[in-house]
Amino acid sequence: MNDPSLTPQELQSLAAAGIAAPSLLNTQPWRFRAFSGARTLRVYADPRRALPVTDPEGRALHLSVGTAVFNLRVAAGHLGREPSVRLLPETDDPCLLAELDLSRAATHPGPFEVDVYDAISQRHSSRLPYADREVPEAVLGELMAAAREEGAVLSVLREEGVRRVMDLTKEAERRTADDPARQAETREWMRPWEPASDGILLTTLGPPDSEAHVPMRSYTGLPPAVSVPSEPFETLPRLALLSTLADHPADWLHAGQALERVWLLATVHGIRISVMHQALEWPQTRWELRDPNEGPGFAQTVLRLGYGPAGPAAPRRSVAEVLEVVGDGAPA
């Protein structure tokens, strides 16, 4: 590589990819920092965008930052750079969650078996009904392998497991609806107007299931404060549980990278995904998500997969709001 330093254009491209990552309530709890003339990019948690009631340990925040880290890795490969990632580097700053060394030129077209760069901008949460159509076993196998590459386990649930997870999700929905503090925190991230740069737009809420098979999240309480016409969903949704063997901040960051790697690969295959995170937000229902027959593990999120409409794009902050480039003098 003739000029190993990151150019302003490269930094803009990297940040744009990171911003496109998913996050709980679309809080986008990340910041990126680079030093002018350097070859590293630092990824920080943004505590102003935390959810202290819903996510008191910061697990979901780390998961969200992990998805952004994965997008940065993909974008780096697209720019011809070989990303080397350090999670939770030794520092006095607890908000610094990852550092990407981008000084090496890529030795092959990309770090992944499939080019998923274009999927970064195409990936959306689809809270709409899916077709009653099976996802091919070969594709599911690819998604499971993608999760393993990032140190996580993706378990595709059979009927008994699907019904168990849906029951736990319904229970979590009921608990959240009865919790004024959680309802208030969610309302803080509702955006009834456009344009918006973060949060949940009313136009992206999605309908409830008219047959009550699929417990889609109600962002406005139970009963919903905003009425959206219901529609029939899948009779038995295809669900997958993403888990890790341990449950520490590094594991949460790995799980976030696994989530985004699975999601981008699914997008390439034309598969839609929505995250059913409700049961992860209560300690009891989160613990009961795990299947003892699968061995030890900690649930990190639940995915609903299928074929259907892409769903509307969620709002995003600008690169200028998220990327900070510090002047000369910092080490490369």
Coordinates of N, CA and C in Angstrom, one line a residue, residues 175-289:
R175 N -44.9 -7.9 30.6 CA -44.1 -7.3 31.7 C -43.7 -5.9 31.3
T176 N -43.3 -5.7 30.1 CA -42.9 -4.4 29.6 C -44.1 -3.4 29.6
A177 N -45.2 -3.9 29.2 CA -46.4 -3.1 29.1 C -46.8 -2.6 30.5
D178 N -46.5 -3.4 31.5 CA -46.9 -3.1 32.9 C -45.8 -2.3 33.6
D179 N -44.7 -1.9 32.9 CA -43.6 -1.2 33.6 C -43.6 0.3 33.1
P180 N -44.1 1.2 33.8 CA -44.1 2.6 33.4 C -42.7 3.2 33.0
A181 N -41.7 2.8 33.7 CA -40.4 3.3 33.4 C -39.9 2.8 32.1
R182 N -40.1 1.6 31.7 CA -39.7 1.1 30.4 C -40.5 1.7 29.3
Q183 N -41.8 1.8 29.6 CA -42.6 2.5 28.6 C -42.2 3.9 28.3
A184 N -41.8 4.6 29.3 CA -41.3 6.0 29.2 C -40.0 6.0 28.4
E185 N -39.1 5.1 28.7 CA -37.8 5.1 28.0 C -38.0 4.8 26.5
T186 N -38.9 3.9 26.2 CA -39.2 3.6 24.8 C -39.8 4.8 24.1
R187 N -40.7 5.5 24.8 CA -41.4 6.7 24.1 C -40.3 7.8 23.8
E188 N -39.3 7.8 24.6 CA -38.2 8.8 24.3 C -37.6 8.6 22.9
W189 N -37.7 7.4 22.4 CA -37.0 7.0 21.1 C -38.1 6.9 20.0
M190 N -39.3 7.2 20.3 CA -40.3 7.2 19.2 C -40.2 8.6 18.5
R191 N -40.4 8.5 17.2 CA -40.3 9.7 16.4 C -41.5 9.8 15.5
P192 N -42.5 10.6 16.0 CA -43.8 10.7 15.3 C -43.7 11.6 14.1
W193 N -42.5 12.2 13.8 CA -42.4 13.1 12.7 C -41.2 12.7 11.8
E194 N -41.2 13.3 10.6 CA -40.1 13.2 9.7 C -39.7 14.6 9.3
P195 N -38.4 14.8 9.0 CA -37.3 13.8 9.0 C -36.8 13.6 10.5
A196 N -36.2 12.4 10.6 CA -35.6 12.1 11.9 C -34.2 11.5 11.6
S197 N -33.3 11.5 12.6 CA -32.0 10.9 12.4 C -31.8 9.6 13.2
D198 N -32.7 9.3 14.1 CA -32.6 8.1 14.9 C -33.9 7.7 15.4
G199 N -34.0 6.7 16.3 CA -35.2 6.3 16.9 C -36.2 5.5 15.9
I200 N -37.4 5.3 16.4 CA -38.4 4.5 15.7 C -39.4 5.4 15.1
L201 N -39.5 5.5 13.8 CA -40.6 6.3 13.1 C -41.9 5.5 13.2
L202 N -43.0 6.2 13.4 CA -44.3 5.6 13.4 C -44.5 4.8 12.1
T203 N -44.0 5.3 11.0 CA -44.2 4.7 9.7 C -43.4 3.3 9.5
T204 N -42.5 3.0 10.5 CA -41.8 1.8 10.4 C -42.2 0.8 11.5
L205 N -43.3 1.0 12.2 CA -43.7 0.2 13.3 C -44.1 -1.2 12.8
G206 N -44.8 -1.3 11.7 CA -45.2 -2.7 11.3 C -46.5 -3.0 11.9
P207 N -47.3 -3.9 11.3 CA -48.6 -4.3 11.8 C -48.5 -5.4 12.9
P208 N -49.5 -5.5 13.8 CA -49.6 -6.7 14.6 C -50.2 -7.9 13.9
D209 N -49.9 -9.0 14.4 CA -50.4 -10.3 13.8 C -51.9 -10.4 14.1
S210 N -52.7 -10.4 13.0 CA -54.2 -10.5 13.2 C -54.6 -11.9 13.8
E211 N -53.8 -12.9 13.7 CA -54.1 -14.2 14.3 C -53.3 -14.5 15.6
A212 N -52.5 -13.5 16.0 CA -51.8 -13.6 17.3 C -50.8 -14.7 17.3
H213 N -50.3 -15.2 16.1 CA -49.3 -16.2 16.1 C -47.9 -15.7 16.5
V214 N -47.6 -14.5 15.9 CA -46.2 -13.9 16.1 C -46.3 -12.7 17.0
P215 N -45.6 -12.7 18.1 CA -45.7 -11.6 19.1 C -44.7 -10.5 18.7
M216 N -45.1 -9.7 17.7 CA -44.3 -8.6 17.3 C -44.3 -7.5 18.4
R217 N -43.2 -6.8 18.5 CA -43.0 -5.8 19.5 C -44.0 -4.7 19.3
S218 N -44.6 -4.3 20.4 CA -45.5 -3.1 20.4 C -44.7 -2.0 21.1
Y219 N -44.2 -1.0 20.2 CA -43.4 0.0 20.7 C -44.2 1.1 21.4
T220 N -45.5 1.0 21.3 CA -46.4 2.1 22.0 C -47.3 1.5 23.0
G221 N -46.9 0.3 23.6 CA -47.6 -0.2 24.7 C -48.7 -1.2 24.4
L222 N -49.3 -1.8 25.4 CA -50.4 -2.8 25.2 C -51.6 -2.3 26.0
P223 N -52.8 -2.0 25.4 CA -52.9 -2.0 23.9 C -52.2 -0.9 23.3
P224 N -51.8 -1.0 22.0 CA -51.0 0.0 21.3 C -51.7 1.4 21.4
A225 N -50.8 2.4 21.7 CA -51.3 3.8 21.7 C -51.5 4.3 20.3
V226 N -50.8 3.7 19.3 CA -51.0 4.0 17.9 C -51.6 2.8 17.2
S227 N -52.7 3.0 16.6 CA -53.4 1.9 15.9 C -52.9 1.7 14.5
V228 N -52.3 0.5 14.3 CA -51.9 0.0 13.0 C -52.7 -1.2 12.6
P229 N -53.3 -1.2 11.4 CA -54.2 -2.3 11.0 C -53.4 -3.6 11.0
S230 N -54.0 -4.6 11.6 CA -53.3 -5.9 11.7 C -53.3 -6.7 10.4
E231 N -52.4 -7.6 10.3 CA -52.3 -8.5 9.1 C -52.0 -9.9 9.5
P232 N -52.3 -10.9 8.7 CA -51.9 -12.2 9.1 C -50.5 -12.5 8.8
F233 N -49.8 -13.1 9.9 CA -48.4 -13.4 9.8 C -48.2 -14.9 9.5
E234 N -47.0 -15.4 9.6 CA -46.8 -16.9 9.3 C -47.5 -17.7 10.4
T235 N -47.9 -18.8 10.1 CA -48.6 -19.7 11.0 C -47.6 -20.1 12.1
L236 N -46.4 -20.5 11.7 CA -45.3 -20.8 12.6 C -44.0 -20.2 12.0
P237 N -43.6 -19.1 12.7 CA -42.4 -18.4 12.1 C -41.2 -19.2 12.2
R238 N -40.2 -18.9 11.4 CA -38.9 -19.5 11.5 C -38.0 -18.7 12.4
L239 N -37.7 -19.2 13.6 CA -36.9 -18.5 14.6 C -35.5 -19.1 14.8
A240 N -34.5 -18.3 15.1 CA -33.2 -18.7 15.4 C -32.7 -18.0 16.6
L241 N -32.0 -18.7 17.5 CA -31.5 -18.1 18.7 C -30.0 -17.9 18.5
L242 N -29.5 -16.7 18.8 CA -28.1 -16.4 18.7 C -27.5 -16.4 20.1
S243 N -26.5 -17.2 20.4 CA -26.0 -17.3 21.8 C -24.5 -17.4 21.8
T244 N -23.9 -17.2 23.0 CA -22.5 -17.3 23.2 C -22.2 -18.2 24.4
L245 N -21.0 -18.7 24.5 CA -20.7 -19.6 25.6 C -20.5 -18.9 26.9
A246 N -20.1 -17.7 26.8 CA -19.9 -16.8 28.0 C -20.7 -15.6 27.9
D247 N -20.7 -14.7 28.9 CA -21.6 -13.6 28.9 C -20.9 -12.4 29.5
H248 N -19.8 -12.0 28.8 CA -19.1 -10.8 29.3 C -19.1 -9.8 28.1
P249 N -18.6 -8.6 28.4 CA -18.7 -7.5 27.3 C -18.0 -8.0 26.0
A250 N -16.9 -8.7 26.1 CA -16.3 -9.2 24.8 C -17.2 -10.1 24.1
D251 N -17.9 -11.0 24.8 CA -18.9 -11.9 24.2 C -20.0 -11.2 23.5
W252 N -20.5 -10.1 24.2 CA -21.5 -9.3 23.6 C -21.1 -8.6 22.3
L253 N -19.8 -8.2 22.3 CA -19.3 -7.6 21.0 C -19.1 -8.6 19.9
H254 N -18.7 -9.8 20.3 CA -18.6 -10.9 19.3 C -20.0 -11.3 18.8
A255 N -21.0 -11.3 19.7 CA -22.4 -11.6 19.3 C -22.9 -10.6 18.3
G256 N -22.6 -9.3 18.6 CA -23.0 -8.3 17.6 C -22.4 -8.4 16.2
Q257 N -21.1 -8.8 16.2 CA -20.5 -9.0 14.9 C -21.1 -10.3 14.2
A258 N -21.4 -11.3 15.0 CA -22.1 -12.5 14.5 C -23.5 -12.1 13.9
L259 N -24.2 -11.3 14.7 CA -25.5 -10.9 14.2 C -25.5 -10.2 12.9
E260 N -24.6 -9.3 12.7 CA -24.5 -8.5 11.5 C -24.0 -9.4 10.3
R261 N -23.0 -10.3 10.6 CA -22.5 -11.2 9.6 C -23.7 -12.1 9.1
V262 N -24.5 -12.6 10.0 CA -25.6 -13.4 9.6 C -26.6 -12.6 8.8
W263 N -26.9 -11.4 9.3 CA -27.9 -10.6 8.7 C -27.5 -10.1 7.3
L264 N -26.3 -9.7 7.1 CA -25.8 -9.3 5.7 C -25.8 -10.5 4.8
L265 N -25.4 -11.7 5.2 CA -25.4 -12.9 4.4 C -26.9 -13.2 4.0
A266 N -27.8 -13.1 5.0 CA -29.2 -13.4 4.7 C -29.7 -12.4 3.7
T267 N -29.3 -11.2 3.8 CA -29.8 -10.2 2.8 C -29.3 -10.5 1.4
V268 N -28.1 -11.0 1.3 CA -27.6 -11.5 0.0 C -28.5 -12.6 -0.6
H269 N -29.0 -13.4 0.3 CA -29.8 -14.5 -0.1 C -31.3 -14.2 -0.3
G270 N -31.6 -12.9 -0.1 CA -33.0 -12.4 -0.2 C -33.9 -12.8 1.0
I271 N -33.2 -13.1 2.1 CA -34.0 -13.4 3.3 C -34.1 -12.2 4.2
R272 N -35.3 -12.0 4.7 CA -35.6 -10.9 5.6 C -35.4 -11.3 7.1
I273 N -35.1 -10.4 7.9 CA -34.9 -10.6 9.4 C -35.5 -9.5 10.2
S274 N -36.2 -9.9 11.3 CA -36.5 -9.0 12.3 C -36.0 -9.5 13.6
V275 N -35.6 -8.6 14.5 CA -35.1 -9.0 15.8 C -36.2 -9.1 16.8
M276 N -36.4 -10.2 17.5 CA -37.4 -10.3 18.6 C -36.6 -10.3 19.9
H277 N -36.4 -9.1 20.4 CA -35.4 -8.9 21.6 C -36.2 -8.9 22.9
Q278 N -37.5 -8.9 22.9 CA -38.2 -8.6 24.1 C -37.8 -9.5 25.3
A279 N -37.7 -10.8 25.0 CA -37.4 -11.7 26.1 C -36.0 -11.6 26.6
L280 N -35.1 -11.0 25.9 CA -33.8 -10.7 26.3 C -33.7 -9.6 27.4
E281 N -34.8 -8.8 27.5 CA -34.7 -7.6 28.3 C -35.2 -7.9 29.8
W282 N -35.5 -9.1 30.1 CA -35.9 -9.5 31.5 C -35.1 -10.7 31.9
P283 N -34.4 -10.6 33.0 CA -33.5 -11.7 33.4 C -34.1 -13.1 33.4
Q284 N -35.3 -13.2 33.9 CA -36.0 -14.5 33.9 C -36.3 -15.1 32.6
T285 N -36.9 -14.3 31.7 CA -37.2 -14.8 30.4 C -36.0 -15.0 29.5
R286 N -35.0 -14.2 29.8 CA -33.7 -14.4 29.0 C -33.1 -15.7 29.4
W287 N -33.1 -16.1 30.7 CA -32.5 -17.3 31.1 C -33.3 -18.5 30.5
E288 N -34.6 -18.4 30.5 CA -35.5 -19.5 30.0 C -35.4 -19.6 28.5
L289 N -34.8 -18.7 27.8 CA -34.7 -18.8 26.3 C -33.8 -19.9 26.0

